[in-house]
Structures are given as C-alpha cells and as structure tokens.
CSV table of C-alpha atoms and ligand atoms in Angstrom, one decimal:
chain,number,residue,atom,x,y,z
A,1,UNK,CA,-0.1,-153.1,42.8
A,2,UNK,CA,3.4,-152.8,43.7
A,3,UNK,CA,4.0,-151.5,47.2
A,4,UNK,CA,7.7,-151.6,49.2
A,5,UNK,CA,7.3,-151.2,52.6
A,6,UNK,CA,8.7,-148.2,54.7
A,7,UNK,CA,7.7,-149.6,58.2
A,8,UNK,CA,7.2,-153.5,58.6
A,9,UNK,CA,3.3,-154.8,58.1
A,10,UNK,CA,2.7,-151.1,58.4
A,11,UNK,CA,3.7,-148.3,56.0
A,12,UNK,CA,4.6,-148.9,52.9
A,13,UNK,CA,5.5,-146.8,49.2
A,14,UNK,CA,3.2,-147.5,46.3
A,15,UNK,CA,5.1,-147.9,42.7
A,16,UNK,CA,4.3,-144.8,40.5
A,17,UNK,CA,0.8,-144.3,39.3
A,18,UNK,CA,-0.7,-141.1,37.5
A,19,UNK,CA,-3.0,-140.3,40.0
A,20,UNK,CA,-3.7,-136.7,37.9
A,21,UNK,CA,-6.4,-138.5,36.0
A,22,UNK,CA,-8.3,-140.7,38.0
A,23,UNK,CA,-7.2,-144.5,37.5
A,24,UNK,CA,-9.4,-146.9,36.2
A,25,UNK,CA,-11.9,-148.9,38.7
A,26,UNK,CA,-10.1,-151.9,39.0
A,27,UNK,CA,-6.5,-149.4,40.4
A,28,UNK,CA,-8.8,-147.7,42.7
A,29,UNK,CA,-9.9,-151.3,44.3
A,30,UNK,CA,-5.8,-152.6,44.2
A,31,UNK,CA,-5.1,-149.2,46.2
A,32,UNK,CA,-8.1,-150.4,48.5
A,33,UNK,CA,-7.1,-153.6,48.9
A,34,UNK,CA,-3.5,-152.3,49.4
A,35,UNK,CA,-5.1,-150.0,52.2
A,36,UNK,CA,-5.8,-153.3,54.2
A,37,UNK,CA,-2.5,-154.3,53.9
A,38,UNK,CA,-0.4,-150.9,54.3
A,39,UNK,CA,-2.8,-149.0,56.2
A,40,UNK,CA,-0.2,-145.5,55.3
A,41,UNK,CA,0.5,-145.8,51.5
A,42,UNK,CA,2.8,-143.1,50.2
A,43,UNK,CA,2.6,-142.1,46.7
A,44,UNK,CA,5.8,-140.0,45.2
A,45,UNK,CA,6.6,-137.7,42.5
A,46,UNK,CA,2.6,-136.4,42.3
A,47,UNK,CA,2.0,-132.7,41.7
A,48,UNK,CA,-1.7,-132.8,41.7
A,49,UNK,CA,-3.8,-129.6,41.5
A,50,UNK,CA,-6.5,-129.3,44.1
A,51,UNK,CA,-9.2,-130.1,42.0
A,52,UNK,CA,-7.2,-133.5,41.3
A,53,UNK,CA,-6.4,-134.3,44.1
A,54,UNK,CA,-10.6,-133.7,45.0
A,55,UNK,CA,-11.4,-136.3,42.6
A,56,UNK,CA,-9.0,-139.1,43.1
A,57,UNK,CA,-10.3,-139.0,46.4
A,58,UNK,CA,-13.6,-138.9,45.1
A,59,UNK,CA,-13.2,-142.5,44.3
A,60,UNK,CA,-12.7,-143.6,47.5
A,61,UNK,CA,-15.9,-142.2,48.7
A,62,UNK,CA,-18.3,-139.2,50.0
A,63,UNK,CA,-15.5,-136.5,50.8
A,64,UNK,CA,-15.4,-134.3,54.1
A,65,UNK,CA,-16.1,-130.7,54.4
A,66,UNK,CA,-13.8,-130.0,57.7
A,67,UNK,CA,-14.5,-127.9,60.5
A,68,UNK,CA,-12.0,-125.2,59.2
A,69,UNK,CA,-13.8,-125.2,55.6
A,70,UNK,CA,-17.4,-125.0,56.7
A,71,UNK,CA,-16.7,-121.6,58.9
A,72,UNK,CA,-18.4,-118.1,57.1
A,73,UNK,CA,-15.7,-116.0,55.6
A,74,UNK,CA,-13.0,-116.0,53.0
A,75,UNK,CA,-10.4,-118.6,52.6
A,76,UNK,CA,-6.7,-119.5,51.3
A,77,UNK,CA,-8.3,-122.2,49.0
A,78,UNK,CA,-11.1,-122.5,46.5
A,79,UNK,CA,-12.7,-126.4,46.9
A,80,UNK,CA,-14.0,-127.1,50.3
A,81,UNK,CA,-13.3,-130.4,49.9
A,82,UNK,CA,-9.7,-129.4,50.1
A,83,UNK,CA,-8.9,-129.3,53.5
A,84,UNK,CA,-6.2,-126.1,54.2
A,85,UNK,CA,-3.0,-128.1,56.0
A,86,UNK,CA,-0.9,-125.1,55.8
A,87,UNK,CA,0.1,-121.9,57.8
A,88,UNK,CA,-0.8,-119.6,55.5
A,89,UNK,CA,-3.3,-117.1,55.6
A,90,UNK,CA,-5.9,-115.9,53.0
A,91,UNK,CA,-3.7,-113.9,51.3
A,92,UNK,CA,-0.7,-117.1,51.7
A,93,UNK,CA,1.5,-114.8,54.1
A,94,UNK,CA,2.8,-117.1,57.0
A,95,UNK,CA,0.2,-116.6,60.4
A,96,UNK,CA,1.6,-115.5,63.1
A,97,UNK,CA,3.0,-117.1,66.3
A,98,UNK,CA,-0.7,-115.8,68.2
A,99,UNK,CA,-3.1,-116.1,64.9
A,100,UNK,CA,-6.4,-118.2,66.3
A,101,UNK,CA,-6.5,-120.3,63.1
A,102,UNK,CA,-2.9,-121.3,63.6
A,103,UNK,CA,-3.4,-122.1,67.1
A,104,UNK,CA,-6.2,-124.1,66.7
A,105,UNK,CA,-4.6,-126.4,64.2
A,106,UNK,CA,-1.4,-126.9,66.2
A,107,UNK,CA,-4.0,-129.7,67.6
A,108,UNK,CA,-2.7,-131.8,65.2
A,109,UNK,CA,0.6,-131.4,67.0
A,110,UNK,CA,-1.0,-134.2,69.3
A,111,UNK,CA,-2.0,-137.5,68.4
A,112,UNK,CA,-4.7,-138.2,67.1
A,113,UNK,CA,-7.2,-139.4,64.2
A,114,UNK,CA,-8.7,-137.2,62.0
A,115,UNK,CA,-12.3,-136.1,63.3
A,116,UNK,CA,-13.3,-138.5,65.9
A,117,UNK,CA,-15.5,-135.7,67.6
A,118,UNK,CA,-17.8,-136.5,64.7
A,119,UNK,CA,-20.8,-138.8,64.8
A,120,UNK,CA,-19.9,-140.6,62.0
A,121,UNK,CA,-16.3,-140.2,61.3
A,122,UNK,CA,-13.8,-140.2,58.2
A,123,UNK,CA,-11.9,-142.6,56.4
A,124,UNK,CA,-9.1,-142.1,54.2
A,125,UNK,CA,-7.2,-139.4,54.4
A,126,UNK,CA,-5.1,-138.0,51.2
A,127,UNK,CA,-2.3,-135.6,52.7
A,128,UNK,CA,-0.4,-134.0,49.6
A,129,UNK,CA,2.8,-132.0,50.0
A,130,UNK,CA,3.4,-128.5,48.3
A,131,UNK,CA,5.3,-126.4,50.2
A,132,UNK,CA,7.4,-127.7,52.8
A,133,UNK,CA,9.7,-126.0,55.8
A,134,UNK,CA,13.7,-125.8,55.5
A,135,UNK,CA,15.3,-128.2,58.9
A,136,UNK,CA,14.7,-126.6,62.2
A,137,UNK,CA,16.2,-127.3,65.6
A,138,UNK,CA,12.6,-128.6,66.9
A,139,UNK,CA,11.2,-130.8,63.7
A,140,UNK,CA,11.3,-130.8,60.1
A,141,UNK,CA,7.5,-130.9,59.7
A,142,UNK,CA,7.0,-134.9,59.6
A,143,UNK,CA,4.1,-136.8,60.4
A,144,UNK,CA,4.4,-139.9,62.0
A,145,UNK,CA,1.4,-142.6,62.4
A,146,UNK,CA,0.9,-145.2,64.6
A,147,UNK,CA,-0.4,-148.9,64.1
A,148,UNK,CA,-3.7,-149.4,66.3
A,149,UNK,CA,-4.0,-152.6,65.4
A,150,UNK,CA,-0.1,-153.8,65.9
A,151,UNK,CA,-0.8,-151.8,69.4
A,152,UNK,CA,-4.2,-153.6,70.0
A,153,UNK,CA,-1.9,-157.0,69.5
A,154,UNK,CA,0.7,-156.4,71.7
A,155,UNK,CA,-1.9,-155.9,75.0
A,156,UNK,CA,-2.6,-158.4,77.0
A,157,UNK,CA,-5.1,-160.6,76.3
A,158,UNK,CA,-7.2,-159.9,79.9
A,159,UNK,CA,-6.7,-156.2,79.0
A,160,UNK,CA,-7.8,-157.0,75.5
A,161,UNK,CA,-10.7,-158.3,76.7
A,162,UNK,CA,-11.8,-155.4,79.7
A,163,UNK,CA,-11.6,-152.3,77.1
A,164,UNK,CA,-13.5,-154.4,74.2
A,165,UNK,CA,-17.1,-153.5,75.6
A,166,UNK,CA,-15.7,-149.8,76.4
A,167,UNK,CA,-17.1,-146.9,75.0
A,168,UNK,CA,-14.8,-143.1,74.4
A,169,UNK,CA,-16.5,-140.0,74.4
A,170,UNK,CA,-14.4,-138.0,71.8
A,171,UNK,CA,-14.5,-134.1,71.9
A,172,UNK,CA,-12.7,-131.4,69.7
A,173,UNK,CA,-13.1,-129.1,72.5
A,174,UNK,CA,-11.0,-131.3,74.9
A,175,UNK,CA,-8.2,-131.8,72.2
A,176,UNK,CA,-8.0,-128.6,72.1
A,177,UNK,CA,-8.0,-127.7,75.6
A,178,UNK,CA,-4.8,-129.7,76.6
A,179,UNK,CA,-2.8,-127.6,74.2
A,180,UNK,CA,-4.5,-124.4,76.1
A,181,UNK,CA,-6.3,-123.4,72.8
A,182,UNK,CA,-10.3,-122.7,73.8
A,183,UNK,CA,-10.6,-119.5,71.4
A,184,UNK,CA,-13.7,-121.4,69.5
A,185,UNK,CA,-15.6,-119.4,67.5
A,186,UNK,CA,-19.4,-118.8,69.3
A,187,UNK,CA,-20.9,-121.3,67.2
A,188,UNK,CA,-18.8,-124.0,67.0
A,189,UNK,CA,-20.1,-125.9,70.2
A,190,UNK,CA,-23.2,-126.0,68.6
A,191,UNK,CA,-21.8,-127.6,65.7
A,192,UNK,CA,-19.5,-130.3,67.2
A,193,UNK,CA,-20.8,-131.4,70.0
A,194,UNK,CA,-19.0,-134.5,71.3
A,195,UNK,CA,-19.6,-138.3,69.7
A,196,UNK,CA,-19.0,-141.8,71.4
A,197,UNK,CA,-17.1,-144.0,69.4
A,198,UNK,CA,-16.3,-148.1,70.6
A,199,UNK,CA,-12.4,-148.2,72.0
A,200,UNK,CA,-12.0,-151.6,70.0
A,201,UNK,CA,-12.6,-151.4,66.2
A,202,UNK,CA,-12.3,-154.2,63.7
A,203,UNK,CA,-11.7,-154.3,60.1
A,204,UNK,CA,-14.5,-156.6,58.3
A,205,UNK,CA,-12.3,-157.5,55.4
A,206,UNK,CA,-9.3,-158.6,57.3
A,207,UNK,CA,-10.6,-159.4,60.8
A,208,UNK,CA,-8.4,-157.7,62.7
A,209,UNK,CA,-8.9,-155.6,66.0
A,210,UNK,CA,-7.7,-152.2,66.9
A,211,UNK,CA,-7.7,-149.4,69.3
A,212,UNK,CA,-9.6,-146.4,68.2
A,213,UNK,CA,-7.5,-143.5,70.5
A,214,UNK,CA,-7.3,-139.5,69.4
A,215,UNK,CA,-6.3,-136.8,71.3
A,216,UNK,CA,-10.1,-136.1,71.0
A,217,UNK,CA,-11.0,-139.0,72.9
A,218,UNK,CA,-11.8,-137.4,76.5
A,219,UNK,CA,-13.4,-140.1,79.2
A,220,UNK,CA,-14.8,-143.3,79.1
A,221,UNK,CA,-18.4,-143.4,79.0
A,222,UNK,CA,-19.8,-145.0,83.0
A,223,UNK,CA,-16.4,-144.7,84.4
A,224,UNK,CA,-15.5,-141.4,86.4
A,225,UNK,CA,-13.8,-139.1,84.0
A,226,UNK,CA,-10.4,-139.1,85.9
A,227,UNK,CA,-10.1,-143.4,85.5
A,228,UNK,CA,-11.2,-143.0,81.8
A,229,UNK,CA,-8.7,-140.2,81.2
A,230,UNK,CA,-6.1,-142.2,82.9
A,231,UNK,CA,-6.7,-145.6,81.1
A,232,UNK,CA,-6.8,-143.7,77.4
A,233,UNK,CA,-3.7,-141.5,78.4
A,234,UNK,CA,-2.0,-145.2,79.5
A,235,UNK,CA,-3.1,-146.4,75.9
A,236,UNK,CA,-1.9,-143.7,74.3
A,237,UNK,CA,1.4,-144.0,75.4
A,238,UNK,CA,1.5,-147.7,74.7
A,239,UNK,CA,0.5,-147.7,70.8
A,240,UNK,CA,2.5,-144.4,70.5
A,241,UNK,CA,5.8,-146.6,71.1
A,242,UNK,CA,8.4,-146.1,68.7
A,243,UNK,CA,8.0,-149.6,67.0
A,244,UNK,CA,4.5,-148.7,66.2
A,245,UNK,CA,5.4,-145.5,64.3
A,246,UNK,CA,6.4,-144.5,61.1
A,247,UNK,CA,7.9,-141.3,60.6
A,248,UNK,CA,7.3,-139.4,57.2
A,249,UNK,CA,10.0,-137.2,56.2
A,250,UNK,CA,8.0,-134.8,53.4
A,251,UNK,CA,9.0,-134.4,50.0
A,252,UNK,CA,7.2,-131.9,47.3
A,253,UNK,CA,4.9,-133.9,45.4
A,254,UNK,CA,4.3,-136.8,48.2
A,255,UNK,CA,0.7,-138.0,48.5
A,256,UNK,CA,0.2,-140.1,51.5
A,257,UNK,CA,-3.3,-142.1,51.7
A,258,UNK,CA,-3.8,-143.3,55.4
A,259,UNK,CA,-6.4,-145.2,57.3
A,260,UNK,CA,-8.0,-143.1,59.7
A,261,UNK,CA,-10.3,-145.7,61.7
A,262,UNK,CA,-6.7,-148.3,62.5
A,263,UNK,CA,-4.2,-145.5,63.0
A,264,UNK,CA,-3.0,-142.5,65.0
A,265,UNK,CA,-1.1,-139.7,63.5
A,266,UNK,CA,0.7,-135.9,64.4
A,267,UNK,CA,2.5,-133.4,62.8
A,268,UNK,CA,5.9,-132.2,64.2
A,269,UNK,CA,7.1,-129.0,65.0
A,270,UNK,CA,8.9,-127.2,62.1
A,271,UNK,CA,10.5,-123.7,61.1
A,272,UNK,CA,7.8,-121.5,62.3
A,273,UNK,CA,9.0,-118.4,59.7
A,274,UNK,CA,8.9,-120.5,56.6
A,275,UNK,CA,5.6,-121.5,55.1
A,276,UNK,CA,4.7,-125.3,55.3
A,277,UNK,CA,1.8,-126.0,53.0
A,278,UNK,CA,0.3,-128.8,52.5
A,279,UNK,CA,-3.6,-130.1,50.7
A,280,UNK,CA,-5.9,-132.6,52.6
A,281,UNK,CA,-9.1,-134.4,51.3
A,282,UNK,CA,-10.5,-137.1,53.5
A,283,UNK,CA,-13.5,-139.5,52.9
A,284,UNK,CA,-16.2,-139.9,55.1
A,285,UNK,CA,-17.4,-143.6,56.8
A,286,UNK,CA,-21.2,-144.6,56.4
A,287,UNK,CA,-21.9,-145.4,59.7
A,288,UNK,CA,-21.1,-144.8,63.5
A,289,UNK,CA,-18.5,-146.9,65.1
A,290,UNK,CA,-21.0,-148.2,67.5
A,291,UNK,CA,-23.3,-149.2,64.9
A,292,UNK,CA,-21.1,-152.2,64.2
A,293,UNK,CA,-19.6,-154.6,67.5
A,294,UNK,CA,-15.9,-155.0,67.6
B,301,LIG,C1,-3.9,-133.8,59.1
B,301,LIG,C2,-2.8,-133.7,60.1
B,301,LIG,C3,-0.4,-133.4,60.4
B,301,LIG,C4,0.7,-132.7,59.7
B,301,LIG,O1,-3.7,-133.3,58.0
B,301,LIG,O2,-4.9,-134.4,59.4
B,301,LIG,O3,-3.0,-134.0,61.3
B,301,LIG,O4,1.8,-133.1,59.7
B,301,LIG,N1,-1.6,-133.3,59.7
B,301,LIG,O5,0.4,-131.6,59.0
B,302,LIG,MN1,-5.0,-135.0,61.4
C-alpha cells in the first residue's frame, strides 16, 4: 500500500482506495500492516455513508457501541455503531454553549485515548469528516495525535524502567471533572466504573513499547493519588511535545484510521455557531491491557 508520510515515522496519507465497498482481504491486512507502521493513516477524497463507513470498519474487528450511543432516548444518527462526533442535536440544529451532551463531549478537548475507562478498551478508530467549521480566532477544529511510543523512546532509560511495572486507574468521571463537567446521567456510574490499564504497552508485531496516557487516566494504582496524578500529568506533558504531534487540518471527505492503544489525540476549539460534524466507528481489543506484560 502506498502511504506518504505527513509526520515522520508517525502519520502518514494512504494513496486512494474505494473504501465505499469493502476492499478485498488481502487491502484490509496492507492497511493493518500499514497501521504498525503509520499508527494515524489518513484516507482523502471518501464520502462514505454511515452504514459504509460501519462496515469497512467491520473488517478491522468487533465495533464499539460508545457511551453516548448506548443512552435511552432518540438520537441524531441511525447505526449505533456510528459514534455521533458532531454538535448537532437530534434534530441537527447546533447545541448550545450550556447543552449537557455538548459539554460532556468537550472532554475530547483534552488529551486523551478513546475509552480507557473501559475494561477492555478499543482499537482502531475511523474518524470521517462531513461537515466541518469555517476558521475561528481559537481553532479550526483539528485533531492532533501524539506518538506514545516515539514519547516512551525519548525517556530515560531508569525512568523507562520505574513506570514499566506501574499500573493507571483510568476513569471517565475524572476526565470529565477537570473540564468542570460532572452532569452524568444517574446511571452512568453504574455503567462505567473505572478500569486499570498497564502504563507501558507493547505492540507484539513490532516490539515496540509505549505509554498508555488519557485524560481518563486518574492515579497510579499503590501510590498516593497526589504522586500518581503528578507523575501522569509530568508524562503527559512530555509525549504531548510538539515533535510528537501531528496536527490534522480537516477536509470533507477525510477518513483518518488511528491507533488507539500507541497514541494520544484531542480536538481543538473551533467556531462554536457553525456546525462541525463529523462520524466515528472504533473497534474493540480482545483482551485487558493487563492481561498481557509490557
Ligand atoms: C474522537 C475525538 C476529536 C475531534 O472522535 O474520539 O476525540 O477532533 N475527536 O473531534
Ligand atoms: Mn477521542
């Protein structure tokens, strides 16, 4: 598969496909293997219906039903597989500044990867541009990711080796609370309770470690909650150096494919007024992260 690279060993743009019929086996394992490689992979010029863009994912494994999707009541779009990236309401007016649903998704504002609270958390995600924002003074609406395993390199080596045993209690609630969002719906404690997941994660095909840091991850599991917090905001801020991002300036029809377990990512701010509407599907992993040692 021809891929050009966007952010060195990193990110990277795939050369056209038709992803609007799912490619043959032997694609799906180049894009895989690609995956490794480019952990963001950016597909242009796709204008994929929900329902396509469901089962390309498909391919790539058991697809999430997100936290958003598996609430009671009506929403904006019809697959619940089809995560709602957008901030639109039911009837695809723009939310307001104070709606909860907005509020809560301004999480993503923060770094983070995609549903760490989970026992068992995702994949792949499949981010899909349709609508997207006019230039504002605070952001345009990119997403940026960050290299977890270029960050996990560049510590040093006795550091490398003090968080490898370490263990991150990861909570939805706590991402939530340092943007000053705790509107939950009643059930949802009950439903996503907080997960540990290993700090140090390591791809089997390529060997290679990395951190494993969200803006869910909220103390270290043994340590007093205020030296965890500490050590994962210092990590943070290391990996979330400019040479371990890539910025991705949207256009309609992108489809980027990302990593979730070796990467970070966040939206940026954008023109509140206009509507920014984007599609989501995201595959789920097969076992928890502390099932296998780093
Ligand atoms: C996501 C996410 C950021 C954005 O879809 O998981 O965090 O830029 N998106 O919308
Ligand atoms: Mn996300």
């Amino acid at each position: 598969m021809h891929a050009q690279s966007l952010h060195d060993g990193f990110a990277a743009e795939a050369g056209w496909l038709d992803l609007s019929h799912p490619p043959a086996p032997d694609i799906i394992a180049d894009i895989k293997a690609a995956l490794d490689t480019w952990p963001v992979l950016v597909f242009r010029r796709q204008h994929l219906t929900d329902a396509q863009l469901r089962d390309f994912a498909a391919r790539f494994g058991k697809l999430e039903i997100g936290r958003t999707a598996a609430r009671p009541g009506r929403r904006r779009l019809a697959i619940p597989q089809i995560g709602d990236i957008s901030n639109l309401d039911e009837d695809d007016r723009v939310r307001p500044l104070t709606d909860r649903r907005r509020l809560d998704s301004l999480g993503n504002r923060l770094w983070h990867t995609d549903a760490s609270y989970m026992p068992i958390p995702v994949v792949l995600g499949f981010l899909h541009a349709v609508t997207l924002p006019p230039p504002s003074p605070f952001g345009n609406g990119e997403t940026e990711f960050a290299d977890m395993r270029a960050a996990y390199d560049a510590l040093p080596p006795a550091m490398r080796d003090a968080i490898e045993p370490l263990v991150v209690e990861h909570d939805v609630f706590w991402s939530r609370a340092q943007i000053g969002f705790n509107d939950f719906p009643a059930n949802e404690r009950a439903f996503y309770p907080s997960s540990p997941q290993r700090l140090v994660r390591r791809n089997k095909v390529t060997g290679r470690n990395n951190l494993y840091l969200s803006a869910h991850a909220s103390h270290i599991i043994g340590w007093p909650v205020a030296d965890g917090r500490l050590l994962l905001a210092d990590l943070t801020a290391h990996a979330t150096q400019a040479r371990f991002v890539y910025r991705h300036a949207w256009r309609v029809g992108d489809l980027v494919i990302w990593d979730n377990r070796c990467t970070m990512h966040r939206g940026r701010p954008h023109d509140e007024a206009a509507p920014r509407d984007l599609r989501r599907a995201t595959t789920l992993d097969t076992g928890s992260t502390l099932e296998h040692a780093a």
